[in-house]
Short mmCIF file of C-alpha atoms in Angstrom, two decimals:
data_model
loop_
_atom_site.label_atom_id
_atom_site.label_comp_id
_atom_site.label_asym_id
_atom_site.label_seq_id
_atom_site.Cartn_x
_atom_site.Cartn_y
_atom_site.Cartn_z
CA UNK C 1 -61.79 14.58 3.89
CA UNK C 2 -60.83 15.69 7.49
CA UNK C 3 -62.41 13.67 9.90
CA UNK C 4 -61.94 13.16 13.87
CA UNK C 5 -62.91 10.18 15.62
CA UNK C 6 -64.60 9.57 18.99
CA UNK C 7 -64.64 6.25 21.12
CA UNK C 8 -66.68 5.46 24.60
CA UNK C 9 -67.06 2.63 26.28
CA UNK C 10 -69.23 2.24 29.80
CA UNK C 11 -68.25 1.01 32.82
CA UNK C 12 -69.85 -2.24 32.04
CA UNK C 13 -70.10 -1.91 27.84
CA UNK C 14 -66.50 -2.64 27.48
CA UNK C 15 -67.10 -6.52 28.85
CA UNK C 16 -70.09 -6.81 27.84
CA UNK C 17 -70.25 -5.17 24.19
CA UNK C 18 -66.60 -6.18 23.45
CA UNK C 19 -66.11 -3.04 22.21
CA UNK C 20 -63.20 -2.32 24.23
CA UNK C 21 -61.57 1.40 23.65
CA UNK C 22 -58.29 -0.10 21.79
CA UNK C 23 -60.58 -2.14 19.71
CA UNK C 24 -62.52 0.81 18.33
CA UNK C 25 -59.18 3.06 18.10
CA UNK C 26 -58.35 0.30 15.59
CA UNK C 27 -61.25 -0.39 13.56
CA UNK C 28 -61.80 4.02 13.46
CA UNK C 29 -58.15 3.83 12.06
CA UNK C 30 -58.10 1.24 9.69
CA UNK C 31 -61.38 2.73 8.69
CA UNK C 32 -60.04 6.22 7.44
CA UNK C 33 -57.16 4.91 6.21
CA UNK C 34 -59.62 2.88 3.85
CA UNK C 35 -61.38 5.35 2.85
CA UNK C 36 -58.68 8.08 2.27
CA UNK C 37 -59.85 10.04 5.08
CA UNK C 38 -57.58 12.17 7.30
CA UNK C 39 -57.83 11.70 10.83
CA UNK C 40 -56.96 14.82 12.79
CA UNK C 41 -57.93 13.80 16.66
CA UNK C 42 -59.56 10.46 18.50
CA UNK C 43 -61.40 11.82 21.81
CA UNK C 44 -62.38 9.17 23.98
CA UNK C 45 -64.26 8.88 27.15
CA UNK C 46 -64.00 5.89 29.32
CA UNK C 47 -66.68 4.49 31.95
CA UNK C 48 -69.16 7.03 30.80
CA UNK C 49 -72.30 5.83 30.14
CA UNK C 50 -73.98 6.88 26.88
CA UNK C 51 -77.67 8.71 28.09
CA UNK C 52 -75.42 11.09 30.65
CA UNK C 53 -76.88 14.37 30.26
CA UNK C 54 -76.75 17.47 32.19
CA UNK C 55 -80.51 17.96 32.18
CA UNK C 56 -80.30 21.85 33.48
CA UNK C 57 -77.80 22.89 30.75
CA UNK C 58 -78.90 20.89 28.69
CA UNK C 59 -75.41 19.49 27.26
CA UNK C 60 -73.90 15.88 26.89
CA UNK C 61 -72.19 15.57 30.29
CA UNK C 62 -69.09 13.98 29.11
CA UNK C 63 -65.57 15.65 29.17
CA UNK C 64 -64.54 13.74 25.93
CA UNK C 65 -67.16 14.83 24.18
CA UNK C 66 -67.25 18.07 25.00
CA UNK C 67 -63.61 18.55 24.38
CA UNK C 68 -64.59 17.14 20.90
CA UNK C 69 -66.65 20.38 20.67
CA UNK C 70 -64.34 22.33 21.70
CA UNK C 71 -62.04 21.77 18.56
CA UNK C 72 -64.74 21.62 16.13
CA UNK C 73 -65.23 24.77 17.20
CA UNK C 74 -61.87 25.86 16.29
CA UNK C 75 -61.29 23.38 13.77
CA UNK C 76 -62.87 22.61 9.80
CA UNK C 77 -64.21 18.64 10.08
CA UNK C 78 -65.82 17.03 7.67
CA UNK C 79 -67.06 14.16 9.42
CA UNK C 80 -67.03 12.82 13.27
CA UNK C 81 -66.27 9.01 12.92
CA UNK C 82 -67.48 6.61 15.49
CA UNK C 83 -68.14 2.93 14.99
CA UNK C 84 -71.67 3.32 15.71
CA UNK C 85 -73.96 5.47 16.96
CA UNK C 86 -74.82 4.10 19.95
CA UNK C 87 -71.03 5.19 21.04
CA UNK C 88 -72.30 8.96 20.92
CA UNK C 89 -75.88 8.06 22.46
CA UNK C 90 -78.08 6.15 23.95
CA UNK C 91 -80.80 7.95 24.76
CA UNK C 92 -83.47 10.67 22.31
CA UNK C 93 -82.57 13.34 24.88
CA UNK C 94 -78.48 12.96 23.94
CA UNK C 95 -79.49 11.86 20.17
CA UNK C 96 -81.30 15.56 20.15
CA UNK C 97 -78.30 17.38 22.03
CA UNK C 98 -75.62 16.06 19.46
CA UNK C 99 -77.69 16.11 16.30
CA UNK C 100 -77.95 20.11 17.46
CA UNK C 101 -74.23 20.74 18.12
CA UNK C 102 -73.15 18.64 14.89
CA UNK C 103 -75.55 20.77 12.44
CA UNK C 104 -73.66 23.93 14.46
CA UNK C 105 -70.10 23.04 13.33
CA UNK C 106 -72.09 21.59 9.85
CA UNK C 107 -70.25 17.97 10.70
CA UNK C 108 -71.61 14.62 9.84
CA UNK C 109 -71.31 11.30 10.98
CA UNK C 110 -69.61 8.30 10.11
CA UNK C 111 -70.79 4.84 11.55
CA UNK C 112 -68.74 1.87 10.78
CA UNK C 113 -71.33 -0.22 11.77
CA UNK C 114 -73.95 2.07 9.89
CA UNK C 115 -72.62 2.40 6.71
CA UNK C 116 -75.75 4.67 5.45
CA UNK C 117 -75.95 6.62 8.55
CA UNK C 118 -76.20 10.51 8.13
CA UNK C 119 -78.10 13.19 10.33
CA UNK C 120 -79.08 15.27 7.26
CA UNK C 121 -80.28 11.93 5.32
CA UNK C 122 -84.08 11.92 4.34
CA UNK C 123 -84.35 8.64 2.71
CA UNK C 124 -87.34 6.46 4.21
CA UNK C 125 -84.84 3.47 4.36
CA UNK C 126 -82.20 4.67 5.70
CA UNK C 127 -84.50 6.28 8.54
CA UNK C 128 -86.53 3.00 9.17
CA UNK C 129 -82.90 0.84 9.14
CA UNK C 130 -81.13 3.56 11.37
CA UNK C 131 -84.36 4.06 13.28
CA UNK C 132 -84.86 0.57 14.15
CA UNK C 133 -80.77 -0.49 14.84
CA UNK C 134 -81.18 2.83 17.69
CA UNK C 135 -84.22 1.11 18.36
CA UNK C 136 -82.83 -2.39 19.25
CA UNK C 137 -80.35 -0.46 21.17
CA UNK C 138 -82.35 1.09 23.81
CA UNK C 139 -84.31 -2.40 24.28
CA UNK C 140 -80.76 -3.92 25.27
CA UNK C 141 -79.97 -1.14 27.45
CA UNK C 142 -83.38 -1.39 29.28
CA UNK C 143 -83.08 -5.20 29.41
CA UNK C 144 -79.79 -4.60 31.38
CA UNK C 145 -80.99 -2.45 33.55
CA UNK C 146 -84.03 -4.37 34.20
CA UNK C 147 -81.95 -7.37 35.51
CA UNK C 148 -79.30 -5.22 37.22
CA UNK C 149 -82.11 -3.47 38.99
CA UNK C 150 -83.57 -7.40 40.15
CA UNK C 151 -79.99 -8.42 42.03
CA UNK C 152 -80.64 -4.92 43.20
CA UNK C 153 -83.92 -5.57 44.64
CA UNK C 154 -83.39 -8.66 46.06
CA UNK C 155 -80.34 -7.67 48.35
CA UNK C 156 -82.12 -4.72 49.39
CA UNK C 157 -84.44 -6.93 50.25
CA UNK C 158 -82.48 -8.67 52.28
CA UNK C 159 -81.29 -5.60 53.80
CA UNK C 160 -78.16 -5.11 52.02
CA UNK C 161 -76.51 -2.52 50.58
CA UNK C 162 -77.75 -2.10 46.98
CA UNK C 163 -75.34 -0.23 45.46
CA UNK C 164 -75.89 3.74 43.97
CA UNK C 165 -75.58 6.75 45.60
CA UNK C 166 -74.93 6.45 49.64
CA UNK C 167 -77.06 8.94 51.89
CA UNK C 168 -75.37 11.67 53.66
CA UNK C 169 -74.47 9.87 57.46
CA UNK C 170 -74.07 6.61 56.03
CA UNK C 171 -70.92 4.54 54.27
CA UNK C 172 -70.00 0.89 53.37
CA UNK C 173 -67.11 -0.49 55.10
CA UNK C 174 -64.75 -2.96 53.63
CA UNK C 175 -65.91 -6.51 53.59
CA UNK C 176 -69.39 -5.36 54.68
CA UNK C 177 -72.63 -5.75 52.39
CA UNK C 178 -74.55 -3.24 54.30
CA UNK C 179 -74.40 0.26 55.58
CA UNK C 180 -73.06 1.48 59.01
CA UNK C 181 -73.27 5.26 60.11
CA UNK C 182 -70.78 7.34 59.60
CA UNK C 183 -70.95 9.49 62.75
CA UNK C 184 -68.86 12.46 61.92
CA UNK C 185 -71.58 13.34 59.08
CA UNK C 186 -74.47 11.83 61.02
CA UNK C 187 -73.99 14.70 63.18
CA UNK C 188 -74.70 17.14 59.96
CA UNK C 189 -77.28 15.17 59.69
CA UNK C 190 -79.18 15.28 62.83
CA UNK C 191 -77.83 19.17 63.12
CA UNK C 192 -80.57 19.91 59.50
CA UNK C 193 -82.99 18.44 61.85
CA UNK C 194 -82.53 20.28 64.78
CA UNK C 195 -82.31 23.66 62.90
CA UNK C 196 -85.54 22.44 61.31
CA UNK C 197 -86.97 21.95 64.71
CA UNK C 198 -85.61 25.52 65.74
CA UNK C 199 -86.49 27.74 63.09
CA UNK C 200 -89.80 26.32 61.29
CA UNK C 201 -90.21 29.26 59.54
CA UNK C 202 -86.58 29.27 57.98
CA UNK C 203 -86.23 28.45 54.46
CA UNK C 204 -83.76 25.54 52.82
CA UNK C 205 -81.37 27.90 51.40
CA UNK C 206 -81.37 29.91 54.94
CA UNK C 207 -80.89 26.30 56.75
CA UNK C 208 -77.79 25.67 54.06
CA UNK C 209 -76.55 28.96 55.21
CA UNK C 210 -76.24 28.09 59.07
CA UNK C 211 -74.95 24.75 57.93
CA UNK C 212 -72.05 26.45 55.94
CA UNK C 213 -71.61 29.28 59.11
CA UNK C 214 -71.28 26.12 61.60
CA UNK C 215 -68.21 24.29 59.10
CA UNK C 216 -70.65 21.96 58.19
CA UNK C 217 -69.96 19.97 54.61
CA UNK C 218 -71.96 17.33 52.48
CA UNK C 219 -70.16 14.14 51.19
CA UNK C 220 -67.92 15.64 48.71
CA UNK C 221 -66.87 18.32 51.27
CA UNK C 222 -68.49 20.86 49.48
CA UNK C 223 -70.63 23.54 51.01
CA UNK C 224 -74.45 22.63 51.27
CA UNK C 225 -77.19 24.50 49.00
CA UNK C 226 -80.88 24.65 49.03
CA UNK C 227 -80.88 20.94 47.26
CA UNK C 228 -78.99 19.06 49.62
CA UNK C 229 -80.96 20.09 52.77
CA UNK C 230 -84.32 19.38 51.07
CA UNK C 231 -82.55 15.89 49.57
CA UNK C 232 -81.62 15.33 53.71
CA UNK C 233 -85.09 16.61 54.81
CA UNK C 234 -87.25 14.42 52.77
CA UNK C 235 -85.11 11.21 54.01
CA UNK C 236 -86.83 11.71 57.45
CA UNK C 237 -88.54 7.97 57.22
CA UNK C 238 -84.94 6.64 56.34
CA UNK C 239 -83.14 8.54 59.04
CA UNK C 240 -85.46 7.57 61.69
CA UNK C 241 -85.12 4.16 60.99
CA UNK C 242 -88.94 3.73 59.42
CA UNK C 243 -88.47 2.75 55.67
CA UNK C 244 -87.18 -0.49 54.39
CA UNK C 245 -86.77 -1.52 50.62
CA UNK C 246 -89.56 0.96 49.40
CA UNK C 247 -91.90 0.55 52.08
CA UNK C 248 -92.69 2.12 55.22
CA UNK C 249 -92.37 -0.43 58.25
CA UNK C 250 -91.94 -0.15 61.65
CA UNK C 251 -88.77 -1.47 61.98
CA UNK C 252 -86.38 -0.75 59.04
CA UNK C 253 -83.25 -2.37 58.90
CA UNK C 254 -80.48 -0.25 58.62
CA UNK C 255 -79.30 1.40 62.20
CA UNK C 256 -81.00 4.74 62.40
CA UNK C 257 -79.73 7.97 62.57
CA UNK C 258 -82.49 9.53 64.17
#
């Protein structure tokens, strides 16, 4: 049998699962070398969570994965092996996706930890066993994110930073728990407003346009579409100072923009 194997660990999984990326190399090894399989490839992605999907394309959003495609489109495979399915998902959505590319290149799948796992497999026990292990899976994944999401909550509610994604005119400085302005791109900022102001009638992808003319850039230093002015414009509470850990207030914490 000609198998490949793929290993993943999250950002946080690796400590917490102990499934560290050497530690599933070895068990994927000693696995097909039990069972007299050939191992062609190991793909791996590291610090990728599990229920990444791009939702427009519709594809697993991981370049490890996708690479693993990639050869099984080139490539006769038997089986993918994986030490258990919760390395390939952990979501329905990404369960769906791969089931749909695996039945394209006709692959399987070989869980250590799920000896009678298959994705052709019609047997009512093997579906309630599977069913339920994917099952206790998700529950762990939502209990970590439910208490990641309290320590959250309570520094924002002490006006900290929070962690995530960092609005456009804002950073974190070193040493600092809560946000400051960056005033090179709070000038971006206040510039979508002013256009705003200007041209009422102008639509977001026509704002993005006199952004881009002007030099204007977002965070990554890419060039702005339609999304990120609408993302900027519906901020106007947080940019003016008025919202505060999910509620509007009259005096928000963070130092306003506007």
């Amino acid at each position: 049998m000609k198998v490949i194997g793929y290993i993943r660990v999250s950002t946080q999984g690796q400590a917490r699962d102990g499934y560290s990326l050497a530690y599933q190399e070895d068990e994927i090894k000693t696995y097909c070398q039990t069972h007299g399989y050939t191992l062609l490839r190991l793909f791996k992605d590291e610090g990728i969570s599990g229920a990444k999907v791009d939702e427009e394309a519709l594809e697993v959003d991981r370049l490890g994965f996708q690479e693993m495609l990639e050869y099984l489109s080139h490539h006769e495979v038997d089986y993918v092996v994986t030490l258990n399915t919760s390395r390939l998902w952990r979501s329905d959505i990404v369960k769906v996706l791969i089931h749909r590319e695996f039945k394209k290149y006709e692959v399987d799948i070989r869980s250590i930890e799920q000896s009678q796992y298959s994705i052709h497999k019609k047997d009512p026990s093997d579906f309630l066993i599977n069913g339920l292990m994917e099952l206790l899976d998700q529950y762990q994944r939502l209990e970590i994110s439910l208490k990641l999401g309290r320590g959250r909550n309570k520094k924002a509610q002490q006006g900290g930073y929070a962690g995530g994604n960092i609005a456009l005119g804002y950073k974190v400085e070193k040493g600092r728990k809560s946000l400051v302005i960056d005033h090179r791109q709070a000038q971006t900022v206040q510039r979508v407003f002013d256009i705003k102001e200007q041209y009422p009638s102008w639509s977001l992808t026509k704002i993005a346009e006199k952004l881009n003319e002007e030099g204007h850039r977002t965070k990554q230093g890419k060039k702005f579409s339609k999304v990120q002015v609408k993302r900027i414009l519906d901020r106007k509470a947080f940019y003016s100072g008025l919202y505060r850990y999910g509620e509007i207030t009259a005096n928000g914490k963070h130092q306003a923009i506007l």
